Coordinates of C-alpha atoms (C1' of nucleotides) in Angstrom, one line a residue:
Chain A
M25 CA 184.7 64.6 189.8
L26 CA 184.9 68.4 190.2
P27 CA 181.6 70.2 190.6
Q28 CA 182.4 72.3 187.6
S29 CA 183.2 69.3 185.4
R30 CA 179.9 67.8 186.5
R31 CA 178.0 71.0 185.4
D32 CA 179.8 71.0 182.1
L33 CA 178.8 67.4 181.6
I34 CA 175.2 68.2 182.3
L35 CA 175.3 70.9 179.6
R36 CA 176.9 68.6 177.1
T37 CA 174.3 65.9 177.9
L38 CA 171.5 68.3 177.4
R39 CA 172.9 69.5 174.1
A40 CA 173.5 66.0 172.8
D41 CA 170.4 64.3 174.0
G42 CA 168.0 67.1 174.5
P43 CA 165.9 67.8 177.6
S44 CA 166.5 65.5 180.5
E45 CA 164.9 64.7 183.9
V46 CA 166.5 65.2 187.3
R47 CA 166.4 61.5 188.0
A48 CA 168.1 60.5 184.8
L49 CA 170.9 63.1 185.3
A50 CA 171.4 61.9 188.9
D51 CA 171.7 58.3 187.8
K52 CA 174.0 59.1 184.9
L53 CA 176.4 61.2 187.0
G54 CA 176.2 59.2 190.2
V55 CA 175.2 62.0 192.5
S56 CA 172.0 62.6 194.4
Q57 CA 169.0 64.4 192.9
A58 CA 169.5 67.2 195.4
T59 CA 172.9 67.9 193.9
I60 CA 171.5 67.8 190.4
R61 CA 168.8 70.3 191.4
R62 CA 171.4 72.6 192.8
D63 CA 173.5 72.3 189.7
L64 CA 170.5 73.0 187.5
E65 CA 169.6 76.0 189.6
H66 CA 173.2 77.2 189.4
L67 CA 173.4 76.8 185.6
D68 CA 170.0 78.4 185.2
T69 CA 171.0 81.6 187.1
E70 CA 174.0 81.7 184.8
G71 CA 171.7 81.5 181.9
R72 CA 173.3 78.4 180.5
L73 CA 170.2 76.3 180.5
T74 CA 166.5 76.6 181.2
R75 CA 165.0 75.0 184.2
V76 CA 161.7 73.3 183.6
Y77 CA 159.5 71.3 186.0
G78 CA 161.0 67.9 186.3
G79 CA 164.3 68.6 184.6
A80 CA 166.0 71.1 182.3
M81 CA 166.6 71.9 178.7
V82 CA 169.2 73.8 176.7
V83 CA 168.7 77.5 176.8
D84 CA 166.0 79.0 174.7
D85 CA 167.6 81.6 172.5
D86 CA 167.3 85.2 173.4
H87 CA 164.1 86.7 172.1
D88 CA 165.2 90.2 172.3
D89 CA 167.8 89.3 169.7
P90 CA 166.4 89.6 166.2
W91 CA 169.2 87.5 165.0
A92 CA 168.3 84.5 167.1
D93 CA 164.7 84.6 166.0
V94 CA 165.6 84.7 162.3
A95 CA 168.3 82.1 162.9
A96 CA 165.8 79.5 164.2
E97 CA 163.4 79.9 161.2
R98 CA 163.3 77.2 158.5
V99 CA 166.7 75.9 159.5
E100 CA 166.4 72.8 157.3
D101 CA 165.6 74.9 154.2
K102 CA 168.5 77.2 154.9
D103 CA 170.8 74.3 155.4
A104 CA 169.7 72.7 152.2
V105 CA 170.4 76.0 150.4
A106 CA 173.7 76.3 152.1
R107 CA 174.7 72.8 151.1
A108 CA 173.9 73.5 147.4
C109 CA 176.0 76.7 147.6
A110 CA 178.9 74.9 149.3
D111 CA 179.0 72.4 146.4
M112 CA 179.3 75.3 143.9
I113 CA 182.6 76.5 145.5
K114 CA 185.9 75.1 144.3
D115 CA 189.0 74.9 146.4
G116 CA 191.2 78.0 146.0
E117 CA 188.4 80.3 145.2
T118 CA 187.7 83.6 146.9
V119 CA 184.1 84.0 148.1
L120 CA 182.2 86.9 149.5
L121 CA 179.7 86.1 152.1
D122 CA 176.8 88.5 152.8
I123 CA 175.3 89.1 156.2
G124 CA 172.4 87.0 157.5
T125 CA 171.8 83.6 158.8
T126 CA 171.9 81.7 155.5
A127 CA 175.4 82.8 154.9
H128 CA 176.3 81.7 158.4
R129 CA 174.9 78.2 157.7
L130 CA 177.1 78.2 154.5
A131 CA 180.2 79.2 156.5
R132 CA 179.6 76.1 158.7
L133 CA 180.1 74.0 155.7
L134 CA 183.4 75.6 154.7
H135 CA 185.5 74.3 157.5
G136 CA 188.7 72.8 156.4
R137 CA 188.4 74.0 152.8
A138 CA 191.2 75.9 151.2
L139 CA 189.4 79.1 150.5
T140 CA 189.6 82.9 150.9
V141 CA 186.4 84.1 152.6
I142 CA 185.6 87.8 152.7
T143 CA 182.7 88.9 154.9
S144 CA 181.2 91.6 157.0
N145 CA 179.1 88.9 158.8
L146 CA 180.3 88.5 162.4
A147 CA 178.6 85.1 162.6
V148 CA 180.7 83.9 159.7
F149 CA 183.8 85.5 161.3
D150 CA 183.1 83.6 164.6
E151 CA 182.6 80.4 162.7
L152 CA 185.8 80.6 160.7
R153 CA 188.2 82.6 162.9
D154 CA 189.9 79.5 164.3
D155 CA 190.1 77.6 161.1
E156 CA 193.6 77.7 159.8
N157 CA 192.7 76.5 156.4
V158 CA 190.5 79.4 155.5
E159 CA 192.1 82.7 154.7
L160 CA 189.7 85.1 156.4
V161 CA 189.2 88.7 155.4
L162 CA 187.0 90.9 157.5
L163 CA 185.6 94.0 156.1
G164 CA 185.8 97.1 158.3
G165 CA 182.8 98.9 159.7
V166 CA 180.6 99.9 162.6
V167 CA 179.6 96.9 164.7
R168 CA 175.8 96.4 164.5
R169 CA 175.3 94.0 167.5
A170 CA 171.7 93.1 166.8
Y171 CA 172.5 92.0 163.3
H172 CA 175.9 90.5 163.8
S173 CA 177.3 92.6 161.1
L174 CA 179.6 95.4 160.1
V175 CA 178.2 98.3 158.1
G176 CA 179.0 101.8 157.0
Y177 CA 181.3 103.6 154.6
L178 CA 184.3 101.7 155.9
T179 CA 182.7 98.5 154.7
E180 CA 181.9 100.0 151.3
D181 CA 185.4 101.4 151.0
N182 CA 186.9 98.0 151.7
L183 CA 184.6 96.4 149.2
R184 CA 185.9 98.7 146.4
Q185 CA 189.4 97.3 147.1
V186 CA 188.7 93.6 146.9
H187 CA 187.5 91.1 144.3
A188 CA 185.8 87.8 144.7
N189 CA 184.9 84.9 142.4
R190 CA 181.5 84.6 143.8
L191 CA 179.2 86.5 146.1
F192 CA 176.6 84.6 148.2
L193 CA 173.9 87.2 148.7
G194 CA 171.2 86.9 151.4
T195 CA 167.9 88.6 151.3
S196 CA 164.8 89.3 153.5
G197 CA 162.6 88.6 150.6
V198 CA 162.1 88.5 146.8
R199 CA 159.3 90.4 145.0
G200 CA 157.2 88.8 142.4
D201 CA 159.1 90.5 139.6
G202 CA 162.4 89.0 140.9
A203 CA 163.6 92.1 142.7
V204 CA 165.8 91.4 145.7
M205 CA 164.6 93.2 148.8
D206 CA 165.9 94.0 152.3
T207 CA 164.4 95.3 155.5
T208 CA 167.4 97.1 156.8
V209 CA 168.1 100.1 154.7
V210 CA 171.6 100.7 156.0
E211 CA 172.7 97.4 154.6
V212 CA 171.7 98.1 151.0
P213 CA 174.7 100.1 150.0
V214 CA 176.9 97.4 151.4
K215 CA 175.1 94.7 149.4
R216 CA 175.4 96.8 146.2
A217 CA 179.1 97.2 146.9
M218 CA 179.4 93.4 147.3
I219 CA 177.7 92.8 144.0
K220 CA 180.2 95.1 142.3
A221 CA 183.1 93.3 143.9
A222 CA 182.2 89.8 142.6
D223 CA 182.3 88.0 139.3
Q224 CA 179.2 86.0 139.9
V225 CA 176.3 86.7 142.2
V226 CA 174.5 83.8 143.8
L227 CA 171.3 84.6 145.6
M228 CA 170.4 82.4 148.6
A229 CA 166.7 82.5 149.1
D230 CA 164.8 79.5 150.6
G231 CA 161.2 79.1 149.7
G232 CA 160.0 81.2 152.6
K233 CA 161.5 84.3 151.0
F234 CA 159.0 84.0 148.0
P235 CA 157.2 86.4 147.9
G236 CA 159.2 88.4 150.4
V237 CA 159.1 91.4 152.5
G238 CA 161.5 94.3 152.7
M239 CA 161.1 98.0 152.0
A240 CA 164.4 98.6 150.3
R241 CA 165.2 97.3 146.8
V242 CA 168.7 96.0 146.5
C243 CA 168.8 95.0 142.9
G244 CA 166.7 93.5 140.0
P245 CA 167.0 89.9 138.8
E246 CA 169.1 90.9 135.8
I247 CA 172.1 91.4 138.2
L248 CA 172.0 87.8 139.5
N249 CA 173.7 84.8 137.9
V250 CA 172.3 82.0 140.1
V251 CA 169.4 81.7 142.6
V252 CA 169.5 78.8 145.0
T253 CA 166.1 78.1 146.6
T254 CA 163.9 75.2 147.8
A255 CA 160.9 73.4 146.4
S256 CA 158.4 75.6 148.2
A257 CA 159.4 78.7 146.2
D258 CA 156.6 80.5 144.4
P259 CA 156.5 79.3 140.7
A260 CA 155.7 82.8 139.3
T261 CA 158.7 84.4 140.9
R262 CA 160.9 81.5 139.7
R263 CA 159.7 82.2 136.2
A264 CA 160.7 85.9 136.6
F265 CA 164.2 84.6 137.3
T266 CA 164.4 82.2 134.4
D267 CA 163.0 84.9 132.1
A268 CA 165.8 87.2 133.2
G269 CA 168.3 84.5 132.3
V270 CA 169.1 83.5 135.9
E271 CA 169.9 79.9 136.6
V272 CA 167.6 78.6 139.3
V273 CA 168.9 75.8 141.5
E274 CA 166.6 73.8 143.7
A275 CA 168.4 72.5 146.8
Chain B
M20 CA 212.0 71.6 191.3
L21 CA 211.6 75.2 190.4
P22 CA 208.2 76.8 191.2
Q23 CA 208.0 77.8 187.5
S24 CA 208.6 74.3 186.3
R25 CA 206.1 73.0 188.7
R26 CA 203.5 75.4 187.4
D27 CA 204.3 74.5 183.8
L28 CA 203.8 70.8 184.8
I29 CA 200.5 71.6 186.3
L30 CA 199.4 73.2 183.1
R31 CA 200.6 70.3 181.0
T32 CA 198.8 67.8 183.3
L33 CA 195.6 69.7 183.0
R34 CA 195.9 69.9 179.2
A35 CA 196.7 66.2 179.0
D36 CA 194.3 64.7 181.5
G37 CA 191.6 67.5 181.8
P38 CA 190.3 68.9 185.0
S39 CA 192.1 67.8 188.2
E40 CA 191.7 68.1 191.9
V41 CA 194.0 69.8 194.3
R42 CA 194.7 66.6 196.1
A43 CA 195.6 64.7 192.9
L44 CA 198.0 67.4 191.8
A45 CA 199.6 67.6 195.2
D46 CA 200.2 63.8 195.2
K47 CA 201.5 63.8 191.6
L48 CA 204.0 66.7 192.2
G49 CA 205.0 65.7 195.7
V50 CA 204.2 69.0 197.3
S51 CA 201.5 70.1 199.8
Q52 CA 198.0 71.0 198.8
A53 CA 198.7 74.6 200.1
T54 CA 201.4 75.0 197.5
I55 CA 199.2 73.6 194.8
R56 CA 196.5 76.1 195.8
R57 CA 198.9 79.0 195.6
D58 CA 200.1 77.8 192.2
L59 CA 196.6 77.5 190.9
E60 CA 195.7 81.0 192.2
H61 CA 198.8 82.3 190.5
L62 CA 198.0 80.7 187.2
D63 CA 194.4 81.8 187.4
T64 CA 195.3 85.4 187.8
E65 CA 197.6 85.0 184.8
G66 CA 194.6 83.6 182.9
R67 CA 196.4 80.4 182.1
L68 CA 193.8 78.2 183.8
T69 CA 190.4 78.4 185.4
R70 CA 190.2 77.8 189.1
V71 CA 187.1 75.9 190.2
Y72 CA 186.0 74.7 193.6
G73 CA 188.1 71.6 194.4
G74 CA 190.6 72.0 191.6
A75 CA 191.3 73.6 188.3
M76 CA 190.5 73.2 184.6
V77 CA 192.3 74.3 181.5
V78 CA 191.0 77.6 180.2
D79 CA 188.8 77.2 177.2
D80 CA 191.2 78.7 174.7
D81 CA 193.7 77.9 172.0
H82 CA 196.8 76.3 173.5
D83 CA 199.4 76.8 170.7
D84 CA 198.7 80.5 170.9
P85 CA 201.7 82.9 171.0
W86 CA 199.2 85.5 172.2
A87 CA 198.5 83.6 175.4
D88 CA 202.2 83.6 176.4
V89 CA 202.6 87.3 175.8
A90 CA 199.3 88.1 177.5
A91 CA 200.6 86.5 180.7
E92 CA 203.7 88.5 181.0
R93 CA 203.9 91.4 183.4
V94 CA 200.2 91.5 183.8
E95 CA 200.3 93.9 186.8
D96 CA 202.5 96.4 184.9
K97 CA 200.3 96.3 181.9
D98 CA 197.2 96.8 184.0
A99 CA 198.8 99.7 185.7
V100 CA 199.6 101.3 182.4
A101 CA 196.1 100.5 181.1
R102 CA 194.5 102.1 184.2
A103 CA 196.5 105.3 183.7
C104 CA 195.4 105.3 180.0
A105 CA 191.7 104.8 180.9
D106 CA 191.9 107.8 183.2
M107 CA 193.0 109.9 180.3
I108 CA 189.9 109.2 178.2
K109 CA 186.9 111.4 178.6
D110 CA 183.4 110.3 177.8
G111 CA 182.3 110.9 174.3
E112 CA 185.8 110.7 172.9
T113 CA 186.8 108.5 169.9
V114 CA 189.8 106.4 170.7
L115 CA 191.9 104.2 168.5
L116 CA 193.3 101.1 170.0
D117 CA 196.4 99.4 168.6
I118 CA 196.9 95.7 168.5
G119 CA 198.6 93.9 171.4
T120 CA 197.8 92.8 174.9
T121 CA 198.2 96.2 176.6
A122 CA 195.4 97.6 174.4
H123 CA 193.3 94.6 175.4
R124 CA 193.8 95.3 179.1
L125 CA 192.8 98.9 178.4
A126 CA 189.6 97.8 176.6
R127 CA 188.7 95.8 179.7
L128 CA 188.5 99.1 181.6
L129 CA 186.3 100.8 179.0
H130 CA 183.1 98.7 179.7
G131 CA 180.1 100.9 180.2
R132 CA 181.8 104.1 179.0
A133 CA 180.2 106.2 176.4
L134 CA 182.9 106.0 173.8
T135 CA 183.7 105.3 170.2
V136 CA 186.4 102.7 170.0
I137 CA 188.2 102.0 166.7
T138 CA 190.4 99.0 166.5
S139 CA 192.0 96.2 164.5
N140 CA 192.6 94.3 167.7
L141 CA 190.4 91.2 167.8
A142 CA 190.9 90.8 171.6
V143 CA 189.5 94.4 172.0
F144 CA 186.7 93.5 169.6
D145 CA 185.8 90.4 171.7
E146 CA 186.0 92.4 174.9
L147 CA 183.6 95.1 173.7
R148 CA 181.4 93.4 171.1
D149 CA 178.6 92.9 173.6
D150 CA 178.8 96.3 175.4
E151 CA 175.9 98.4 174.2
N152 CA 177.5 101.6 175.5
V153 CA 180.5 101.5 173.4
E154 CA 180.2 102.4 169.7
L155 CA 182.6 99.9 168.2
V156 CA 184.3 100.3 164.8
L157 CA 186.3 97.4 163.5
L158 CA 188.9 98.1 160.8
G159 CA 188.9 95.7 157.9
G160 CA 191.7 93.4 157.0
V161 CA 193.1 89.9 156.8
V162 CA 192.6 87.9 160.0
R163 CA 196.0 87.1 161.6
R164 CA 194.9 84.4 164.0
A165 CA 198.2 84.1 166.0
Y166 CA 198.2 87.8 166.7
H167 CA 194.5 88.4 167.2
S168 CA 194.6 91.2 164.7
L169 CA 193.6 92.4 161.3
V170 CA 196.2 93.7 158.9
G171 CA 196.8 94.6 155.3
Y172 CA 195.9 97.3 152.9
L173 CA 192.2 97.2 153.8
T174 CA 193.2 98.2 157.4
E175 CA 195.3 101.0 156.1
D176 CA 192.6 102.2 153.7
N177 CA 190.0 102.2 156.5
L178 CA 192.4 104.2 158.7
R179 CA 192.7 106.9 156.1
Q180 CA 188.9 107.4 156.4
V181 CA 188.6 107.7 160.2
H182 CA 189.8 110.1 162.8
A183 CA 190.3 109.7 166.5
N184 CA 191.0 112.0 169.5
R185 CA 193.6 109.7 170.8
L186 CA 195.6 106.7 169.7
F187 CA 196.8 104.2 172.3
L188 CA 199.9 102.7 170.7
G189 CA 201.5 99.4 171.7
T190 CA 205.0 98.3 171.1
S191 CA 207.4 95.4 171.4
G192 CA 210.1 97.6 172.7
V193 CA 211.6 101.1 172.8
R194 CA 215.1 101.8 171.8
G195 CA 217.5 103.9 173.9
D196 CA 217.0 107.0 171.6
G197 CA 213.2 106.8 172.1
A198 CA 212.4 105.1 168.8
V199 CA 209.3 102.9 168.9
M200 CA 210.1 99.4 167.6
D201 CA 208.1 96.4 166.5
T202 CA 208.9 92.8 165.8
T203 CA 206.2 92.1 163.2
V204 CA 207.0 94.0 160.1
V205 CA 203.6 93.7 158.6
E206 CA 202.1 95.7 161.4
V207 CA 204.3 98.7 160.9
P208 CA 202.3 100.3 158.0
V209 CA 199.1 99.9 160.1
K210 CA 200.7 101.5 163.1
R211 CA 201.9 104.4 161.0
A212 CA 198.4 104.8 159.5
M213 CA 197.0 104.8 163.0
I214 CA 199.4 107.6 164.0
K215 CA 198.2 109.7 161.1
A216 CA 194.5 109.2 162.0
A217 CA 194.8 110.5 165.6
D218 CA 195.1 113.9 167.2
Q219 CA 197.2 112.6 170.0
V220 CA 199.5 109.6 170.2
V221 CA 199.8 107.8 173.6
L222 CA 202.5 105.1 173.8
M223 CA 201.8 102.3 176.2
A224 CA 205.1 100.8 177.3
D225 CA 205.5 99.1 180.6
G226 CA 209.0 99.1 182.1
G227 CA 209.8 95.7 180.5
K228 CA 209.8 97.4 177.1
F229 CA 212.8 99.6 178.0
P230 CA 215.2 98.9 176.3
G231 CA 213.2 96.9 173.8
V232 CA 213.5 94.5 171.0
G233 CA 212.0 94.7 167.5
M234 CA 213.6 94.9 164.1
A235 CA 211.3 97.4 162.6
R236 CA 211.2 101.1 163.5
V237 CA 207.7 102.4 163.7
C238 CA 208.4 106.1 164.6
G239 CA 210.7 108.3 166.6
P240 CA 209.9 110.0 169.9
E241 CA 209.0 113.3 168.3
I242 CA 205.8 111.7 167.0
L243 CA 204.5 110.9 170.4
N244 CA 202.6 113.2 172.8
V245 CA 202.5 111.0 175.9
V246 CA 204.3 107.9 177.1
V247 CA 202.7 105.8 179.9
T248 CA 205.1 103.5 181.6
T249 CA 206.0 102.0 185.0
A250 CA 208.7 102.7 187.6
S251 CA 211.0 100.1 186.2
A252 CA 211.5 102.0 182.9
D253 CA 215.1 102.7 182.0
P254 CA 216.0 106.3 183.1
A255 CA 218.1 107.1 180.0
T256 CA 215.3 106.2 177.6
R257 CA 212.9 108.3 179.7
R258 CA 215.2 111.2 179.3
A259 CA 215.2 110.7 175.6
F260 CA 211.4 111.1 175.7
T261 CA 211.4 114.2 177.9
D262 CA 214.2 115.8 175.7
A263 CA 211.9 115.2 172.7
G264 CA 209.1 117.1 174.5
V265 CA 207.1 114.0 175.3
E266 CA 205.1 113.9 178.5
V267 CA 206.1 110.8 180.5
V268 CA 203.4 109.4 182.8
E269 CA 204.4 106.8 185.4
A270 CA 201.5 104.5 186.2
Chain C
dA9 C1' 137.1 68.9 190.9
dA10 C1' 139.6 65.6 193.7
dG11 C1' 143.2 62.4 194.6
dA12 C1' 147.6 60.0 193.6
dG13 C1' 152.2 60.6 192.5
dT14 C1' 156.0 63.6 191.6
dT15 C1' 158.8 67.6 192.1
dT16 C1' 160.4 71.3 194.6
dG17 C1' 162.3 74.2 198.4
dC18 C1' 163.9 74.0 202.7
dT19 C1' 166.7 72.6 206.8
dC20 C1' 170.1 69.8 209.0
dA21 C1' 174.3 67.2 209.7
dA22 C1' 178.5 65.4 207.8
dC23 C1' 182.2 66.2 205.0
dT24 C1' 185.5 68.9 202.0
dT25 C1' 187.7 72.9 200.5
dT26 C1' 189.5 77.3 201.2
dG27 C1' 191.9 81.4 203.2
dC28 C1' 194.9 82.9 206.6
dG29 C1' 198.5 83.3 210.1
dC30 C1' 202.7 81.4 211.5
dA31 C1' 207.1 79.0 211.6
dA32 C1' 210.9 76.8 209.1
dG33 C1' 213.8 76.5 205.1
dT34 C1' 216.2 78.8 201.0
dT35 C1' 218.4 82.3 198.2
dG36 C1' 221.0 86.5 197.2
dG37 C1' 223.2 90.9 198.7
dG38 C1' 225.6 93.9 201.9
Chain D
dC15 C1' 227.8 86.5 209.0
dC16 C1' 223.4 88.6 209.0
dC17 C1' 219.4 90.3 207.0
dA18 C1' 215.5 90.7 203.9
dA19 C1' 212.7 88.5 200.6
dC20 C1' 210.7 84.5 199.1
dT21 C1' 208.7 79.9 199.2
dT22 C1' 206.9 76.0 201.6
dG23 C1' 204.2 73.2 204.9
dC24 C1' 200.9 73.0 208.8
dG25 C1' 196.9 74.0 211.7
dC26 C1' 192.5 76.1 212.3
dA27 C1' 188.3 78.7 211.6
dA28 C1' 185.2 80.0 207.9
dA29 C1' 182.8 78.9 203.9
dG30 C1' 181.1 75.7 200.5
dT31 C1' 179.2 71.2 199.0
dT32 C1' 176.6 67.1 199.5
dG33 C1' 172.8 63.8 200.7
dA34 C1' 168.7 62.8 203.4
dG35 C1' 164.2 64.0 205.2
dC36 C1' 159.9 66.5 205.1
dA37 C1' 156.1 69.8 204.1
dA38 C1' 154.3 72.4 200.3
dA39 C1' 153.5 73.0 195.4
dC40 C1' 152.7 71.1 191.2
dT41 C1' 151.1 67.8 187.3
dC42 C1' 148.4 64.3 185.6
dT43 C1' 144.6 61.2 185.7
dT44 C1' 140.1 60.0 186.9

DNA sequence: AAGAGTTTGCTCAACTTTGCGCAAGTTGGG
DNA sequence: CCCAACTTGCGCAAAGTTGAGCAAACTCTT
């Protein structure tokens, strides 16, 4: 057993079974606890795991990465929304995926599907770049590292040249009157261009987005065709959607 | 047994059976451990495997990847060309990087530089996506997985909207009359759009590209401003460049 | 707050791997 | 035929890895 293989195995064990003690790892791998300690120290300095007293755990996501913080929030809700969205997509369709973590969760469910996916979401790109089944179209733009996205006039230009059956739109929050909001102003023109490029607009907004934050208004409820949300969504806002003729799906 | 066959066999063994120790490989192939070590070192510098203490592991990458084969060819020459190109770039400039492995080698030398890099080369994107110093602009397009690139009319559209101080152009080969050729027809319109978008066109062509293959003609020598090559370049073709008023730089 | 039990950092000795110089064998050209 | 360039195998010193022992630091319970 090579030292490097052993370290890889430690990481895989931690990812599969969660935090583990030094003793358990030593028994499992058939080496002394001293060796395990040295391995853990090594992997810790590499940033691949977090050393804790008595053992180690998989690395705690970067906190200076706004994406990581958001990505960890309400994962179950977002996955539920993503599943409902994935069920709406038929093979052969062209779908447009907005930036944000919910769209990324949706992309995870599209592996192996015969689809064309258009996106400016780098997390979606990373998820699907090796999947031969998916025809993947990346919109141009300036790389915004903190948001894992591409933005700018190049993105908008590209969006004027493409067309999709469905847009899956993310949001930072929904106002009581059904208006879709966003905190990052620079993304708003991109979102509007996406809306123009799609036949149908599906808003992905788990219950935590009702009522929501965001200084910039992206669009009103009348633009939307479907809203996919969860049980915890505010009833008044839901009514605003149904009143505007939007189909509300509870995932 | 040819050294090259032996190295191929080492790679196949690693792919089939996973990580292996130096001793095991030496026994299997009937050569000394010293030879195995030299082979592993060689393959590691080519990036075809990862050397670890006690043995080697397959590099964590796609195996059926035509890119990997090309990327391993004439690495020293390409690096020499890339270094000469990197020296031409001044801080604050906007540079356009073509697809191909030579442009990727160039990108590796741009870490930490205050530059704007525009590219449709996914290897360049991967190289620079985490470097805060570099303003990175990705051109839109359809993902061509085998070539690590983005192509199509979205790419060309984006190129009409940007401008760069310098284009670093790759090629599959240069004809005797100085014409720049390419094997992949679908890339030609993209390359031509890149040429239009840049003040200065720098051709990166190590000696192995003279004389070169490629069914599609990208442009003639009169379009180029600088050619960066290596000592092994064919003298007649070099003359074709100088006759056309192109500065030839030997890296 | 004190004590028992555990974990950790450290050093030491045994072992393995590595890098390097050197000599022998092979290939291709003048 | 000889020479230069290359590859290969071997020996040795240097560096890396491993496991054990021990004092100090830490956690948990009382």
